[in-house]
mmCIF file of C-alpha atoms in Angstrom:
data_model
loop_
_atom_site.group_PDB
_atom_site.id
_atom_site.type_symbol
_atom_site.label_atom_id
_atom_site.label_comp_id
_atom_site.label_asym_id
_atom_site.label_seq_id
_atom_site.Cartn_x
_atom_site.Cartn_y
_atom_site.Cartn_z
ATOM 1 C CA UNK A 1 -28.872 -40.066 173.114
ATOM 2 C CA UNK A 2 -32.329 -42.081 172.922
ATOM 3 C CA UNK A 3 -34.265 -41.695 169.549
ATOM 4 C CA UNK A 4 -37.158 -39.225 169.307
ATOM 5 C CA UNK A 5 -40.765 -40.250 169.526
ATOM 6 C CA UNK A 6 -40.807 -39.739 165.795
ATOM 7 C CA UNK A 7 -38.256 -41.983 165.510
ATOM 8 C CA UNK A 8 -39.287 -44.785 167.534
ATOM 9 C CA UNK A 9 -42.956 -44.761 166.129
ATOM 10 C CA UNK A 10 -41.284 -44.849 162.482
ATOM 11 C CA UNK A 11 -39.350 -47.996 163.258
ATOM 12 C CA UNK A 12 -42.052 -50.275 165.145
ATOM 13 C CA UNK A 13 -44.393 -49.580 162.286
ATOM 14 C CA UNK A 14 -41.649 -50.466 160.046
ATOM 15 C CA UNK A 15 -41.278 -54.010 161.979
ATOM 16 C CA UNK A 16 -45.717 -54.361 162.355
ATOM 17 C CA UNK A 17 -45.073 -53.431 158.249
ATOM 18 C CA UNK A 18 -43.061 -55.940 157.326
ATOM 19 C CA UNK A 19 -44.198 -58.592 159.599
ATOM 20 C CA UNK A 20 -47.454 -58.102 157.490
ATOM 21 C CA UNK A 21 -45.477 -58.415 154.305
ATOM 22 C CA UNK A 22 -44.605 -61.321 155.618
ATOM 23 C CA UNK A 23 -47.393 -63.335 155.943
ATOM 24 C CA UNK A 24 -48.818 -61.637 152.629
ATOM 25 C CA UNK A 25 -45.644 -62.867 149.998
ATOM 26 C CA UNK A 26 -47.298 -63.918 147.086
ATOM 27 C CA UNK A 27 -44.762 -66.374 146.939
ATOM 28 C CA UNK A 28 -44.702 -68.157 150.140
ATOM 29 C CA UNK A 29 -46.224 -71.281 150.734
ATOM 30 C CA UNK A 30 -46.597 -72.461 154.398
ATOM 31 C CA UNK A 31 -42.965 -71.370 155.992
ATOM 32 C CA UNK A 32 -41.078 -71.313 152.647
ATOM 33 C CA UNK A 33 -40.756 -69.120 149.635
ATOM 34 C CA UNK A 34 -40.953 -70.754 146.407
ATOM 35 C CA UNK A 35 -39.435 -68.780 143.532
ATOM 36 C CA UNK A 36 -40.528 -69.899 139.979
ATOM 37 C CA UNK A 37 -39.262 -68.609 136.736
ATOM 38 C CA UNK A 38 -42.829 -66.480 136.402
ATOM 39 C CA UNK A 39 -41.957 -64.231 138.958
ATOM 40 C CA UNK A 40 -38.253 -64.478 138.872
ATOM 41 C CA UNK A 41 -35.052 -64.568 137.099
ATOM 42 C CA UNK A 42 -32.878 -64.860 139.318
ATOM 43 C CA UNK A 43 -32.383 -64.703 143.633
ATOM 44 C CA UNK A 44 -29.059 -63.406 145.527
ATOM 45 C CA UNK A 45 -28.284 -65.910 148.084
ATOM 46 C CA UNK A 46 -26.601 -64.342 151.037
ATOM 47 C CA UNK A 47 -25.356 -65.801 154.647
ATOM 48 C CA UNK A 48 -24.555 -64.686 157.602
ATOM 49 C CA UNK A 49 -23.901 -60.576 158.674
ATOM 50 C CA UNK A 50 -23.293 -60.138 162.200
ATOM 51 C CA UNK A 51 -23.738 -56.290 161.872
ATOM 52 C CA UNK A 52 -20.970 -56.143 159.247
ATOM 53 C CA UNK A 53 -22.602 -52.648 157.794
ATOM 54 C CA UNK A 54 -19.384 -52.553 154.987
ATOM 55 C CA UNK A 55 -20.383 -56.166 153.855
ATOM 56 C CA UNK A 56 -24.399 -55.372 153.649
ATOM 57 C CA UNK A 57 -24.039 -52.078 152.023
ATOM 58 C CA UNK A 58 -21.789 -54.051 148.911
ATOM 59 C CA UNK A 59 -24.204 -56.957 148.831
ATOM 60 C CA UNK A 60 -27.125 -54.413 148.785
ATOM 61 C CA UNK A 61 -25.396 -53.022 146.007
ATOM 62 C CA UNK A 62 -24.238 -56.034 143.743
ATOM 63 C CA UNK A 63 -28.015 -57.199 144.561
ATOM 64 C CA UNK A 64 -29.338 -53.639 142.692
ATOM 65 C CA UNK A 65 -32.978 -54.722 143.107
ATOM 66 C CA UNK A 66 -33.951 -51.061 141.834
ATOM 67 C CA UNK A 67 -32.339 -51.662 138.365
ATOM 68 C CA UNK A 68 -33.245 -55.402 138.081
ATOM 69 C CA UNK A 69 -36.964 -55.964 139.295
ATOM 70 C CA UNK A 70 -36.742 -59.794 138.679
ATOM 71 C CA UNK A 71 -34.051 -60.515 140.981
ATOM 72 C CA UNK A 72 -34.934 -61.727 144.234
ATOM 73 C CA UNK A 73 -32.694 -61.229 147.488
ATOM 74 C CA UNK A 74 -32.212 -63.766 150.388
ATOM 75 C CA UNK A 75 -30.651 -62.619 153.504
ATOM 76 C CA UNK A 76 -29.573 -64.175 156.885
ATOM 77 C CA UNK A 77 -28.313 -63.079 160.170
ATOM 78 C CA UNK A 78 -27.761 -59.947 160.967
ATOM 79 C CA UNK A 79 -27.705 -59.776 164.803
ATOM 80 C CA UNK A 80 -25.307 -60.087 166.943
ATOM 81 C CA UNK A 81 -21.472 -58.598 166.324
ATOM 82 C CA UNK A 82 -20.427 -55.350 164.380
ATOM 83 C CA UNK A 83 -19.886 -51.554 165.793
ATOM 84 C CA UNK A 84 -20.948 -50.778 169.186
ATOM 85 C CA UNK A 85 -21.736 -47.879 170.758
ATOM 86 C CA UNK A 86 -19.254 -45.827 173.731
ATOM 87 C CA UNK A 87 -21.503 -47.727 176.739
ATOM 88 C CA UNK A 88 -20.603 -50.722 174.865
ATOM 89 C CA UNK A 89 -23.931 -52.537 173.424
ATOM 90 C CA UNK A 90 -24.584 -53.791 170.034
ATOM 91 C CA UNK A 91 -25.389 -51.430 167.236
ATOM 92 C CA UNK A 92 -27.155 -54.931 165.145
ATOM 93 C CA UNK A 93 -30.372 -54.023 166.431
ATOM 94 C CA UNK A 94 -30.003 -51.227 163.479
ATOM 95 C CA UNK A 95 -28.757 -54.199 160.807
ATOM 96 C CA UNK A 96 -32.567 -55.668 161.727
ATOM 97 C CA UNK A 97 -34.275 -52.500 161.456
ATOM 98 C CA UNK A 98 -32.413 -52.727 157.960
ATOM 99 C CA UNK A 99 -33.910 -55.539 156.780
ATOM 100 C CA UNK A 100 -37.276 -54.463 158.019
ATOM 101 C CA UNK A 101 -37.391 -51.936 155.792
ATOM 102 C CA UNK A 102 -36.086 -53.525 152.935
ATOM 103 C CA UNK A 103 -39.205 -56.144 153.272
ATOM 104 C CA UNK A 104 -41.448 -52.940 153.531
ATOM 105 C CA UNK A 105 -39.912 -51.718 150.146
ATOM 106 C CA UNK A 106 -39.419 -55.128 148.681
ATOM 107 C CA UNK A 107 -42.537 -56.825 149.727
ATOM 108 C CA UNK A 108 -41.964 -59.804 146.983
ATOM 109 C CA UNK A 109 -38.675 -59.586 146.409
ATOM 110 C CA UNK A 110 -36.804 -59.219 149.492
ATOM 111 C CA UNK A 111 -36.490 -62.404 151.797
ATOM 112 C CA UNK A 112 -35.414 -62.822 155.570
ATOM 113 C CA UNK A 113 -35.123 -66.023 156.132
ATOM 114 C CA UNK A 114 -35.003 -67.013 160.337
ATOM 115 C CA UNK A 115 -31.568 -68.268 161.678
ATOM 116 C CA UNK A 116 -30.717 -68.912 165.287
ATOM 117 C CA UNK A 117 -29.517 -65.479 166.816
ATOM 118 C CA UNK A 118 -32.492 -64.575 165.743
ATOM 119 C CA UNK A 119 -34.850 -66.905 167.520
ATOM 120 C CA UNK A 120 -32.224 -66.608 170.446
ATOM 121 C CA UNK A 121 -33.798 -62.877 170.248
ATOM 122 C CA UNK A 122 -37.045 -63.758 170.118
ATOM 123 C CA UNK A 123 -36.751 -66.772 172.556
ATOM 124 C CA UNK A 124 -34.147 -65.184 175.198
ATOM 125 C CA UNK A 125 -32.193 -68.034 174.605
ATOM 126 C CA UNK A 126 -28.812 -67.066 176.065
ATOM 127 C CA UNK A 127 -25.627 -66.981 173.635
ATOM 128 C CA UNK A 128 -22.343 -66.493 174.714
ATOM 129 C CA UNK A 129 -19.413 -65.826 172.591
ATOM 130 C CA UNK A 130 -15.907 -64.975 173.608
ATOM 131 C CA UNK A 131 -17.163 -64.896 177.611
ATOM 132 C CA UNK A 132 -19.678 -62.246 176.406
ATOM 133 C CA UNK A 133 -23.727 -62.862 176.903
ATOM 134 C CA UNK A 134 -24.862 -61.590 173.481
ATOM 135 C CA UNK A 135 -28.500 -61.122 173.957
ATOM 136 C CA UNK A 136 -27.344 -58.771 176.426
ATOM 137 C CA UNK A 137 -25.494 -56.592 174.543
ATOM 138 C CA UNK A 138 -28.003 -56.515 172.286
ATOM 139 C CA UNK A 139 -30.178 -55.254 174.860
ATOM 140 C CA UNK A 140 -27.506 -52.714 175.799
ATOM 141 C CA UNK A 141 -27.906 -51.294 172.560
ATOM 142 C CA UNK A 142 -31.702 -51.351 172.416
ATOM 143 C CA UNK A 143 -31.591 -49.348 175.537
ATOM 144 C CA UNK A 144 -29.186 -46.897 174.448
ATOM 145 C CA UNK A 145 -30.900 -45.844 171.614
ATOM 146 C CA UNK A 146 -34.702 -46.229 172.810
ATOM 147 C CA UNK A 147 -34.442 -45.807 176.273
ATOM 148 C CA UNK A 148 -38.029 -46.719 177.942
ATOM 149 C CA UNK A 149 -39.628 -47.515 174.678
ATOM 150 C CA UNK A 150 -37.375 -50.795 174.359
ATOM 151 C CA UNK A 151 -39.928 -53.209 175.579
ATOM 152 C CA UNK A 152 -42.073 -51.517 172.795
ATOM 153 C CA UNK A 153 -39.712 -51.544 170.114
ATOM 154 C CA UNK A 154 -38.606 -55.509 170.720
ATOM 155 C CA UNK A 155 -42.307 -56.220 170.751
ATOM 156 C CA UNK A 156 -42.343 -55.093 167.082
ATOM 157 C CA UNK A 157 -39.474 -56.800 166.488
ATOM 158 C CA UNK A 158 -40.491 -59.804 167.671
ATOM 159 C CA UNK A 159 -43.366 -59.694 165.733
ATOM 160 C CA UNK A 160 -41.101 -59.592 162.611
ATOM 161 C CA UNK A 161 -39.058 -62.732 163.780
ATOM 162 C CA UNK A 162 -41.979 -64.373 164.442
ATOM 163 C CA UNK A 163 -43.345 -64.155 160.731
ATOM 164 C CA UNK A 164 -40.100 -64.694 158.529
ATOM 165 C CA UNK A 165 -40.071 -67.305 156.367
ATOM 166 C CA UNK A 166 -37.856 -70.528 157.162
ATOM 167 C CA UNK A 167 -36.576 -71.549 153.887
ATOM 168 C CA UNK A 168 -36.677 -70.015 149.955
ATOM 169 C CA UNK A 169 -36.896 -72.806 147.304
ATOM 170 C CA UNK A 170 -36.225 -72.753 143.583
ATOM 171 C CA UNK A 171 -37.556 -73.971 140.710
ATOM 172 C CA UNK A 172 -34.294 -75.806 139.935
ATOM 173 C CA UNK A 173 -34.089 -77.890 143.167
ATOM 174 C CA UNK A 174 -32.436 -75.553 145.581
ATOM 175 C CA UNK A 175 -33.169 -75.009 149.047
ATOM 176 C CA UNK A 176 -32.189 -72.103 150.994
ATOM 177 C CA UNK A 177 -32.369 -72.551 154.978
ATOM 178 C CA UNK A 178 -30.060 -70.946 157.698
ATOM 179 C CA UNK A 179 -28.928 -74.737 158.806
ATOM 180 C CA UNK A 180 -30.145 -78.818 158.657
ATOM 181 C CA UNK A 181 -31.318 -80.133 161.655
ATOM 182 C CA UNK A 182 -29.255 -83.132 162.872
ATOM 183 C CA UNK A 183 -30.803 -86.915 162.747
ATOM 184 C CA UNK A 184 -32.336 -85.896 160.269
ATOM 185 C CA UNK A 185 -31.475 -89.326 157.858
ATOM 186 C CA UNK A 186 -32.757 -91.198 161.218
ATOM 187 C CA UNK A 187 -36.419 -90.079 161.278
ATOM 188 C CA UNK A 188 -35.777 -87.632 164.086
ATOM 189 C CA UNK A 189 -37.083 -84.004 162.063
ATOM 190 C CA UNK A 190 -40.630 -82.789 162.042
ATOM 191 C CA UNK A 191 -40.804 -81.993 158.239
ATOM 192 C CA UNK A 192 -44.094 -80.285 158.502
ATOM 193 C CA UNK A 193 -42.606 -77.629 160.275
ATOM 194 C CA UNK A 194 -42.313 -76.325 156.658
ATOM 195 C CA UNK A 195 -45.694 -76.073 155.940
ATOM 196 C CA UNK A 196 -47.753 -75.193 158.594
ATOM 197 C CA UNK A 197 -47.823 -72.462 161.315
ATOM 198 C CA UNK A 198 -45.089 -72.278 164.517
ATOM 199 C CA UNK A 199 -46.407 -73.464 167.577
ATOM 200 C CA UNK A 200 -44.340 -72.343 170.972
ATOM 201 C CA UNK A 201 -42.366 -75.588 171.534
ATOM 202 C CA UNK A 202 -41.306 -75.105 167.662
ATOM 203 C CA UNK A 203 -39.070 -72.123 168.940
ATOM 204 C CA UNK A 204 -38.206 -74.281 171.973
ATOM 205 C CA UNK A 205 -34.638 -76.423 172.242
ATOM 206 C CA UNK A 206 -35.597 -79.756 170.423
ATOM 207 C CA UNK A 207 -38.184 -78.211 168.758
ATOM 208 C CA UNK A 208 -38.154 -78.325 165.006
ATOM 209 C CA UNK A 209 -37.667 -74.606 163.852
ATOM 210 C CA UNK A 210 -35.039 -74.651 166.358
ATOM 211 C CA UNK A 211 -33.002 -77.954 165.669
ATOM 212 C CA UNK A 212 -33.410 -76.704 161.802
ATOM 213 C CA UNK A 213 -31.529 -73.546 162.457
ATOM 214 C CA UNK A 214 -28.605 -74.434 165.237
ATOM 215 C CA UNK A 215 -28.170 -77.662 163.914
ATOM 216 C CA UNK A 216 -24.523 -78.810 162.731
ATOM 217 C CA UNK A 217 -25.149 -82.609 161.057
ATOM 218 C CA UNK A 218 -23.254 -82.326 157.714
ATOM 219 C CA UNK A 219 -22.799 -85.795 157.678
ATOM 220 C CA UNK A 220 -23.666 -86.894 153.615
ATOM 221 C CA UNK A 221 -26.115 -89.363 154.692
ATOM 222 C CA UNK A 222 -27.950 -86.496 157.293
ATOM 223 C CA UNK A 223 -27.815 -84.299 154.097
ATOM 224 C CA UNK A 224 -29.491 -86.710 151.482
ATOM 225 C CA UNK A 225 -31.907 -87.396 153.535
ATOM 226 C CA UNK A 226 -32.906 -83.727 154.626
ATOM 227 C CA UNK A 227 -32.649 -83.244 150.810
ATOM 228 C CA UNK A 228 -34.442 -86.217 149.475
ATOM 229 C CA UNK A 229 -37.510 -85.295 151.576
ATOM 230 C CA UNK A 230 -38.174 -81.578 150.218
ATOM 231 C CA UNK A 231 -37.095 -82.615 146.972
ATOM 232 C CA UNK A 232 -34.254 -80.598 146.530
ATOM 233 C CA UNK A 233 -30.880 -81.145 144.529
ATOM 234 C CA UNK A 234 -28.864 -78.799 146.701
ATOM 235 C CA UNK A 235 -28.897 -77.241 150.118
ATOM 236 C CA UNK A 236 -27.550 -73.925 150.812
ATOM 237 C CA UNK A 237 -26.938 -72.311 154.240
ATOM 238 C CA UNK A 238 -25.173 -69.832 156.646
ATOM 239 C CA UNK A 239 -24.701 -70.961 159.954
ATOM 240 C CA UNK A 240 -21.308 -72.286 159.789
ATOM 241 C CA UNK A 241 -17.961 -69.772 159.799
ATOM 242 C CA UNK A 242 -16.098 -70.206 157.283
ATOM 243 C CA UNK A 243 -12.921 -68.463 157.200
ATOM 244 C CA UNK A 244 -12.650 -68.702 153.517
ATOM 245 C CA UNK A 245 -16.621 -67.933 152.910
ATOM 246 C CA UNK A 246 -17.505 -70.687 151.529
ATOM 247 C CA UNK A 247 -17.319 -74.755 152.455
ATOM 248 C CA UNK A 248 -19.272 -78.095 150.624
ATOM 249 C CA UNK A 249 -18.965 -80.218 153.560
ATOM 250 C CA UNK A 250 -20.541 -83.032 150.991
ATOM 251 C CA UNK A 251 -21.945 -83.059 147.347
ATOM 252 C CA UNK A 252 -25.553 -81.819 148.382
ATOM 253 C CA UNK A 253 -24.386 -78.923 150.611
ATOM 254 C CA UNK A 254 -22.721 -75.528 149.924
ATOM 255 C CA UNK A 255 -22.313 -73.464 153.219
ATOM 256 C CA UNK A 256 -22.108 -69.168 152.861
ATOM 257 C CA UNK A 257 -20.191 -66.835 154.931
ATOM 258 C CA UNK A 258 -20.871 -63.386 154.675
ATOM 259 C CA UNK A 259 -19.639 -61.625 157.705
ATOM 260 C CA UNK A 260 -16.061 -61.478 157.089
ATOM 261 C CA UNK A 261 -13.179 -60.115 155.000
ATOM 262 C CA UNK A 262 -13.208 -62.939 152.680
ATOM 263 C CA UNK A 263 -17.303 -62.895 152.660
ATOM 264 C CA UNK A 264 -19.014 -64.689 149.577
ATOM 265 C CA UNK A 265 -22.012 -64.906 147.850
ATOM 266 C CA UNK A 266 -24.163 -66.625 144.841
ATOM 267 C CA UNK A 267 -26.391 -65.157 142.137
ATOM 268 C CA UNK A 268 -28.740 -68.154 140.790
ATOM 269 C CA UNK A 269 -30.972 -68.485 137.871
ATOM 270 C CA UNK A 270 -34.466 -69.642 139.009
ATOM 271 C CA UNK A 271 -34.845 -72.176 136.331
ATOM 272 C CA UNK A 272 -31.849 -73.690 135.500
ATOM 273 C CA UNK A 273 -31.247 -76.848 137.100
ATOM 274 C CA UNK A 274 -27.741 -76.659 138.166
ATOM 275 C CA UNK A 275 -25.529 -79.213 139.731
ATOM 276 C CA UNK A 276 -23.615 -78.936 143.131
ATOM 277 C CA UNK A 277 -20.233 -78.085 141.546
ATOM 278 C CA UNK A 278 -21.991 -75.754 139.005
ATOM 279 C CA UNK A 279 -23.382 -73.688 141.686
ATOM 280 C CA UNK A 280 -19.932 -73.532 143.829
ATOM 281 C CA UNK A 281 -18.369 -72.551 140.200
ATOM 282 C CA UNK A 282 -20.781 -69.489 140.215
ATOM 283 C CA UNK A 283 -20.124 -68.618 143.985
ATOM 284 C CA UNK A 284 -18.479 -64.887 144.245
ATOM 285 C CA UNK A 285 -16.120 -62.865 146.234
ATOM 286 C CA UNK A 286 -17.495 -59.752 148.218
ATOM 287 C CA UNK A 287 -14.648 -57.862 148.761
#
């Protein structure tokens, strides 16, 4: 059954909404959010979804950003995988719409962070999975619920994608990005695609928002360097499955894995400066 008008207008001014509340986070600076300890205590760090509705709804609830307005929430991936519907497209489309709103109610708070089946989204940049286009089913889904007003709806979403922030940092030295870009420790990485606005071949293959969120160099050195030139202690990222939900590939990254049965998770104090082994001591179970 497609949505009602009602319905459809709701959600694409819940997208234009929190696109705008995008650009406007007091806290972001260029493409990253920078949490301090004066408007902070402490962030959520979350990875990967895949339309794992179970997993979001117990993260949403450990997070309890109602009850603790100092907490801040960062949150990854959501597209791509979970129910489907009877004609057999994705039901993630909804996950997004999720997070939408949450940005909308959470304005400074509440952080989306871009990772690559996302910009496959907004790029049409085919992924395939298990012999299955995913963008496709996507778009199967789409369809099924908003029938001719899809091409409306994914221009709202698109205009969401197109504003998230790349990164969150913390006073403490941690940076929060979906992935490292390889070659990064061999000059190869346009760093100033942190601070300044995407252009077109950004989102492109090579580009640098792209190579930063599909790239899989966790070589130590690649890592240092990636580290050493934002500053940061420690990296943290989704990207990677990890059938355990977590993995420190070296001593500057910690990989997340939320979509699974094993998912985990990591509450952080903004100010604390914590070592790598600290921070995997504080990681958490899900389930």
């Amino acid at each position: 059954m497609v949505a009602s008008q009602e319905t459809i207008q709701r959600v694409v001014a819940t997208y234009l909404q929190a696109a705008e509340a995008n650009r406007n986070t007091p806290a972001r600076q260029g493409n990253v959010v920078v949490l301090t300890s004066e408007s902070a205590n402490d962030v959520m760090v979350t990875a990967d979804l895949h339309g794992n509705r179970l997993n979001f709804k117990k993260l949403l609830e450990i997070a309890d950003l109602n009850a603790r307005p100092r907490r801040h929430l960062v949150v990854q991936e959501v597209c791509h995988g979970g129910p489907t519907y009877p004609s057999g497209g994705c039901m993630s489309h909804l996950m997004l719409e999720d997070v939408a709103r949450l940005k909308t109610e959470y304005p400074e708070r509440f952080h989306f962070i871009l990772s690559n089946h996302e910009l496959a989204e907004l790029t049409d940049f085919t992924i395939v999975k298990s012999q299955r286009v995913l963008n496709l089913l996507f778009r199967t889904g789409l369809q099924e619920m908003y029938g001719s007003e899809t091409p409306r709806v994914r221009d709202a979403y698109f205009e969401f994608l197109r504003t998230c922030p790349l990164a969150v940092r913390t006073a403490s030295g941690v940076f929060i990005c979906h992935s490292l870009p390889d070659g990064t420790d061999l000059g190869e990485f346009d760093m100033s695609i942190f601070e300044r606005p995407f252009e077109p071949a950004d989102l492109a293959p090579r580009g640098a928002a792209f190579r930063l969120v599909w790239g899989r160099d966790y070589r130590v050195q690649n890592a240092e360097a990636f580290a050493k030139a934002l500053g940061a202690s420690v990296l943290i990222h989704g990207h990677e499955p990890c059938p355990d939900g977590c993995r420190t590939p070296n001593d500057k990254q910690i990989i997340l894995d939320c979509c699974g049965e094993r998912a985990r998770y990591v509450i952080l104090p903004i100010a604390e400066r914590m070592s790598h082994q600290q921070i995997v001591e504080r990681i958490r179970p899900l389930n």
